[in-house]
CSV table of C-alpha atoms and ligand atoms in Angstrom, one decimal:
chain,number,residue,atom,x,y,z
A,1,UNK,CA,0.0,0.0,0.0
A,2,UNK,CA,1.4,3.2,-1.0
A,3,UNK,CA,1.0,5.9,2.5
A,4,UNK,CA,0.3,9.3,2.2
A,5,UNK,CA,1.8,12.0,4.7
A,6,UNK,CA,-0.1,15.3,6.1
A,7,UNK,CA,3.0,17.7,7.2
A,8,UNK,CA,0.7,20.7,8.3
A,9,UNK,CA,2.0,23.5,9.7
A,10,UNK,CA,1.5,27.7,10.0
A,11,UNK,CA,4.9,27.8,7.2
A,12,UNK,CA,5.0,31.9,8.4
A,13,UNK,CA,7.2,31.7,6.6
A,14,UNK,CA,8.4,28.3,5.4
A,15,UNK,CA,11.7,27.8,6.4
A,16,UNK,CA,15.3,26.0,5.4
A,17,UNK,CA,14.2,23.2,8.6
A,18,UNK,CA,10.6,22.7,6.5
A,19,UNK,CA,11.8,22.1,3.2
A,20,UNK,CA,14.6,19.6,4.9
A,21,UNK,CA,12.1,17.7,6.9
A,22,UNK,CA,9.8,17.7,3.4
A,23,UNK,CA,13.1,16.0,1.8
A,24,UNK,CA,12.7,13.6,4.2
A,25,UNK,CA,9.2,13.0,4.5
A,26,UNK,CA,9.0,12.4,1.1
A,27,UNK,CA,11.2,9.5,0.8
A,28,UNK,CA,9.4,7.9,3.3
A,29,UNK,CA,5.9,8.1,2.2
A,30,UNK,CA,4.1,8.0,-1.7
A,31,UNK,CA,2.8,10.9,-1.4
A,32,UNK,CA,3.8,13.9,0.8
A,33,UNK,CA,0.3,16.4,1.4
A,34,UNK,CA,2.0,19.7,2.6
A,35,UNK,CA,-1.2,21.3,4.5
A,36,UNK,CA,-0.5,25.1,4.9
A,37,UNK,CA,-2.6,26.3,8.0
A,38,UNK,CA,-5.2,29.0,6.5
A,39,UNK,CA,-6.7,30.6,9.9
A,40,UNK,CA,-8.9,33.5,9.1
A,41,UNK,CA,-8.5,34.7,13.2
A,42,UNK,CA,-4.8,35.0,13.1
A,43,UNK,CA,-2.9,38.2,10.6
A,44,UNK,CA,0.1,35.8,9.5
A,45,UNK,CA,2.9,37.6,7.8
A,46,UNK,CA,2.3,36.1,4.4
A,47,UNK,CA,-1.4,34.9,3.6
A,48,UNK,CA,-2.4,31.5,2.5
A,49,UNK,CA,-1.8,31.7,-0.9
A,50,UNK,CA,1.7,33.8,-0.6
A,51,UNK,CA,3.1,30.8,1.5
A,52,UNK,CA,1.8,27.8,-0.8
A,53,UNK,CA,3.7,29.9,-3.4
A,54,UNK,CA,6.6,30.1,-1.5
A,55,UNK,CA,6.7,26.6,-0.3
A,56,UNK,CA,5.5,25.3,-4.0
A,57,UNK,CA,9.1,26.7,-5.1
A,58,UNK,CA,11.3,25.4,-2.4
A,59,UNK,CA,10.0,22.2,-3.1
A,60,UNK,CA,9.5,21.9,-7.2
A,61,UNK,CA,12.5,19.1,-6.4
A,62,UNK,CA,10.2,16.9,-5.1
A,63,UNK,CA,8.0,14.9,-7.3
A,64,UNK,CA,5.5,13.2,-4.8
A,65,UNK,CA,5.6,16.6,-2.3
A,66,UNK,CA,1.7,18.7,-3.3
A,67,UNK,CA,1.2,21.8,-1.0
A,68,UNK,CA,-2.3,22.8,-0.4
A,69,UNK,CA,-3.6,24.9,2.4
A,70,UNK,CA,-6.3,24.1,4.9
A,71,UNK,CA,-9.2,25.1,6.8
A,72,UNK,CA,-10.0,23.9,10.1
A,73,UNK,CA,-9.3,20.3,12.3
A,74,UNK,CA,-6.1,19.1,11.1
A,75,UNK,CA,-7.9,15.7,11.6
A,76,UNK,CA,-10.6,16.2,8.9
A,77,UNK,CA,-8.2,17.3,6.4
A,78,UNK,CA,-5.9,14.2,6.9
A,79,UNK,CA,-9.2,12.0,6.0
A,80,UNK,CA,-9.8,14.1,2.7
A,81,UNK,CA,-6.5,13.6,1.6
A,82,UNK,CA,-7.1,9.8,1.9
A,83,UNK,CA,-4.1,9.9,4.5
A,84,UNK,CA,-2.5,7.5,7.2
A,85,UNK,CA,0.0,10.1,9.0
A,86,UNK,CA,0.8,13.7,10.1
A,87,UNK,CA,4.2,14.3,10.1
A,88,UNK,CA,5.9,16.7,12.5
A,89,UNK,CA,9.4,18.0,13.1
A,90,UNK,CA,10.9,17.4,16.3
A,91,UNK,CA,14.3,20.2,17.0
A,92,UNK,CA,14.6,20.3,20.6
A,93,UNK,CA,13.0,18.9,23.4
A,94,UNK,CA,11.0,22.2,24.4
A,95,UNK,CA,9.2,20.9,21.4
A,96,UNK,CA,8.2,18.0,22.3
A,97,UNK,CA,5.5,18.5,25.1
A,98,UNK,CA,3.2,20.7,22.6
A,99,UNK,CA,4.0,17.8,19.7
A,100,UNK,CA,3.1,15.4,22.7
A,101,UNK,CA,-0.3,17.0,23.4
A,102,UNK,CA,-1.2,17.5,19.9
A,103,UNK,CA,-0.5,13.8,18.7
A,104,UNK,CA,-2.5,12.8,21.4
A,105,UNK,CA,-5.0,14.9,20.8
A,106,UNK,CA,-5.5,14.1,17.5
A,107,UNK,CA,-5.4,10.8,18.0
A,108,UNK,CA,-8.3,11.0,20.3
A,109,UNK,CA,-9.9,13.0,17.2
A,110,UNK,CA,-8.6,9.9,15.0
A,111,UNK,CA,-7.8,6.5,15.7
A,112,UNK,CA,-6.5,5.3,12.5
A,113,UNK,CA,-4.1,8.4,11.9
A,114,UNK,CA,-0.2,7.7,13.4
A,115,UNK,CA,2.0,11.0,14.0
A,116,UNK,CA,5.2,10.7,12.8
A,117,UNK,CA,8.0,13.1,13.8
A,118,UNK,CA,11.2,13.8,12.2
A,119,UNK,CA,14.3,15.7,13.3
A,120,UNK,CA,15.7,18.1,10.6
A,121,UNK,CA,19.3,18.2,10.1
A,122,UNK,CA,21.7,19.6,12.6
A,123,UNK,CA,22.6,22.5,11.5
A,124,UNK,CA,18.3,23.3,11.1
A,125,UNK,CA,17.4,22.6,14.5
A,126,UNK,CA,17.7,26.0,15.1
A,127,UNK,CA,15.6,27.5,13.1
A,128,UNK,CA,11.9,28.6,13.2
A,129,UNK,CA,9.5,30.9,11.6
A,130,UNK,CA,8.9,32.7,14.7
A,131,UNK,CA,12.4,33.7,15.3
A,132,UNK,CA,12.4,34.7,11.4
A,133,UNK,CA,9.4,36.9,12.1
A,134,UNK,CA,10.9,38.5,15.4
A,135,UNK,CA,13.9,39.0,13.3
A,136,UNK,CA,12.4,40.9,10.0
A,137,UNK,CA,10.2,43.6,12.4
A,138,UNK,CA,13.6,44.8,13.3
A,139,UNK,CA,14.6,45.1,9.3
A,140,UNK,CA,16.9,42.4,9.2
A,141,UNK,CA,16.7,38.9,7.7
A,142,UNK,CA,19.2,36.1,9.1
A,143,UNK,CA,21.1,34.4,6.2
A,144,UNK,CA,21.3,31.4,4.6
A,145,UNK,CA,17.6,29.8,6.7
A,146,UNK,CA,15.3,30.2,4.2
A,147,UNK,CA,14.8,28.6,1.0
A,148,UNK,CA,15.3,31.8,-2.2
A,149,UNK,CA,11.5,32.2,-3.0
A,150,UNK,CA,11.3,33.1,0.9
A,151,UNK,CA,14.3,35.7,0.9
A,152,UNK,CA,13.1,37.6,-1.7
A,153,UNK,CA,9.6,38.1,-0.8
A,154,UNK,CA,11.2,39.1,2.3
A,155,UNK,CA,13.2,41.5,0.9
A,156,UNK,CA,10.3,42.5,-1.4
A,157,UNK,CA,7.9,43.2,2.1
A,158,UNK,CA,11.2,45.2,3.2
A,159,UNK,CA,11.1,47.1,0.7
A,160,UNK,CA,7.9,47.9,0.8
A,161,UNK,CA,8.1,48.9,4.5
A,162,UNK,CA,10.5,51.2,3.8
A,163,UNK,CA,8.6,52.9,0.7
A,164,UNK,CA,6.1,53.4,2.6
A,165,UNK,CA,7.0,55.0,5.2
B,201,PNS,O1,3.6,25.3,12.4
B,201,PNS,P1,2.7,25.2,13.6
B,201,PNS,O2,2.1,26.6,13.9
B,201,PNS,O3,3.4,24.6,14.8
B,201,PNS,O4,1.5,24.2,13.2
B,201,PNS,C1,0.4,24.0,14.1
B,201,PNS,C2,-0.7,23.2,13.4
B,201,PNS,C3,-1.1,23.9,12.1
B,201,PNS,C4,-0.2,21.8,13.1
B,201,PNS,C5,-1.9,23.1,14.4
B,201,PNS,O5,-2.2,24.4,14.9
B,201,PNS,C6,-3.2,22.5,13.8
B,201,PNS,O6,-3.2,21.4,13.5
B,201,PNS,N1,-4.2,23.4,13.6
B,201,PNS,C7,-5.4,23.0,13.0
B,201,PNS,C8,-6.6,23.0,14.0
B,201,PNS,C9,-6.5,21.7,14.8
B,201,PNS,O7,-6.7,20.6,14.3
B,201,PNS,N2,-6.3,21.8,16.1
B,201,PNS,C10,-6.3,20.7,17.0
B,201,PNS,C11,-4.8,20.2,17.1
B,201,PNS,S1,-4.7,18.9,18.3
């Protein structure tokens, strides 16, 4: 049986860790379903569509990797997409209490759905989107985290900022 992967995730903005742990994910499973959180009560950096643009760049490499956003339990979405697993990154251990509680959560939510974590490569377990975002409202974008399509339109919102004012 060929297994399908959910890796869902808020990807504001995707980062070099996410497109490593998508490498990953994708030799594991047939078909990798990137599920880009779309919550209409949070103001994300980039929308919906700007960071299933993004992430459909960084990972045009990938064959069996779609990117897709989603609405709603995690949960439902894994059954539309006919899939067995969520995939999630573990980087640290301060991770893994709220990847604890979720996992168990949405197993409660769905029995036949497994969580599978993964631990990006060393020199990624660094990273994160929030540190990215903390980072670019002082002006400044760290180097060499995020994948080209996600510099630029950095740079671009930078830019921007900076016109406008
Ligand atoms: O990248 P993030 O912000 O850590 O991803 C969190 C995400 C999107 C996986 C989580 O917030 C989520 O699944 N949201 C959808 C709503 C849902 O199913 N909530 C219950 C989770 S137990």
């Amino acid at each position: 049986m060929t297994r399908t992967a959910v890796f869902p995730g808020s990807f504001d903005p995707p980062t070099l860790a996410h497109v490593d742990l998508c490498e990953r994910g994708a030799r594991l499973f047939g078909t990798l379903v990137v599920g880009v959180l779309n919550n209409p009560e949070k103001t994300p950096l980039f929308n919906a569509e700007e960071r299933v643009e993004m992430l459909r760049k960084s990972l045009s490499h990938l064959d069996n990797v779609q990117v897709t956003s989603f609405q709603g339990l995690l949960v439902d979405f894994v059954r539309e997409q006919g899939a067995q697993a969520i995939l999630r990154g573990l980087r640290a251990v301060s991770d893994f209490e709220y990847e604890f509680q979720m996992a168990l959560m949405n197993r409660r939510l769905a029995q036949e759905v497994e969580t599978v974590f993964l631990t990006p490569r060393e020199d990624c377990t660094f990273i994160s989107s929030r540190l990215v975002k903390q980072i670019f409202h002082f002006g400044r974008i760290p180097d060499n985290l995020l994948p080209a399509s996600v510099e630029k339109s950095l740079k671009q919102k930078l830019t921007g900022r900076k016109t406008d004012t």
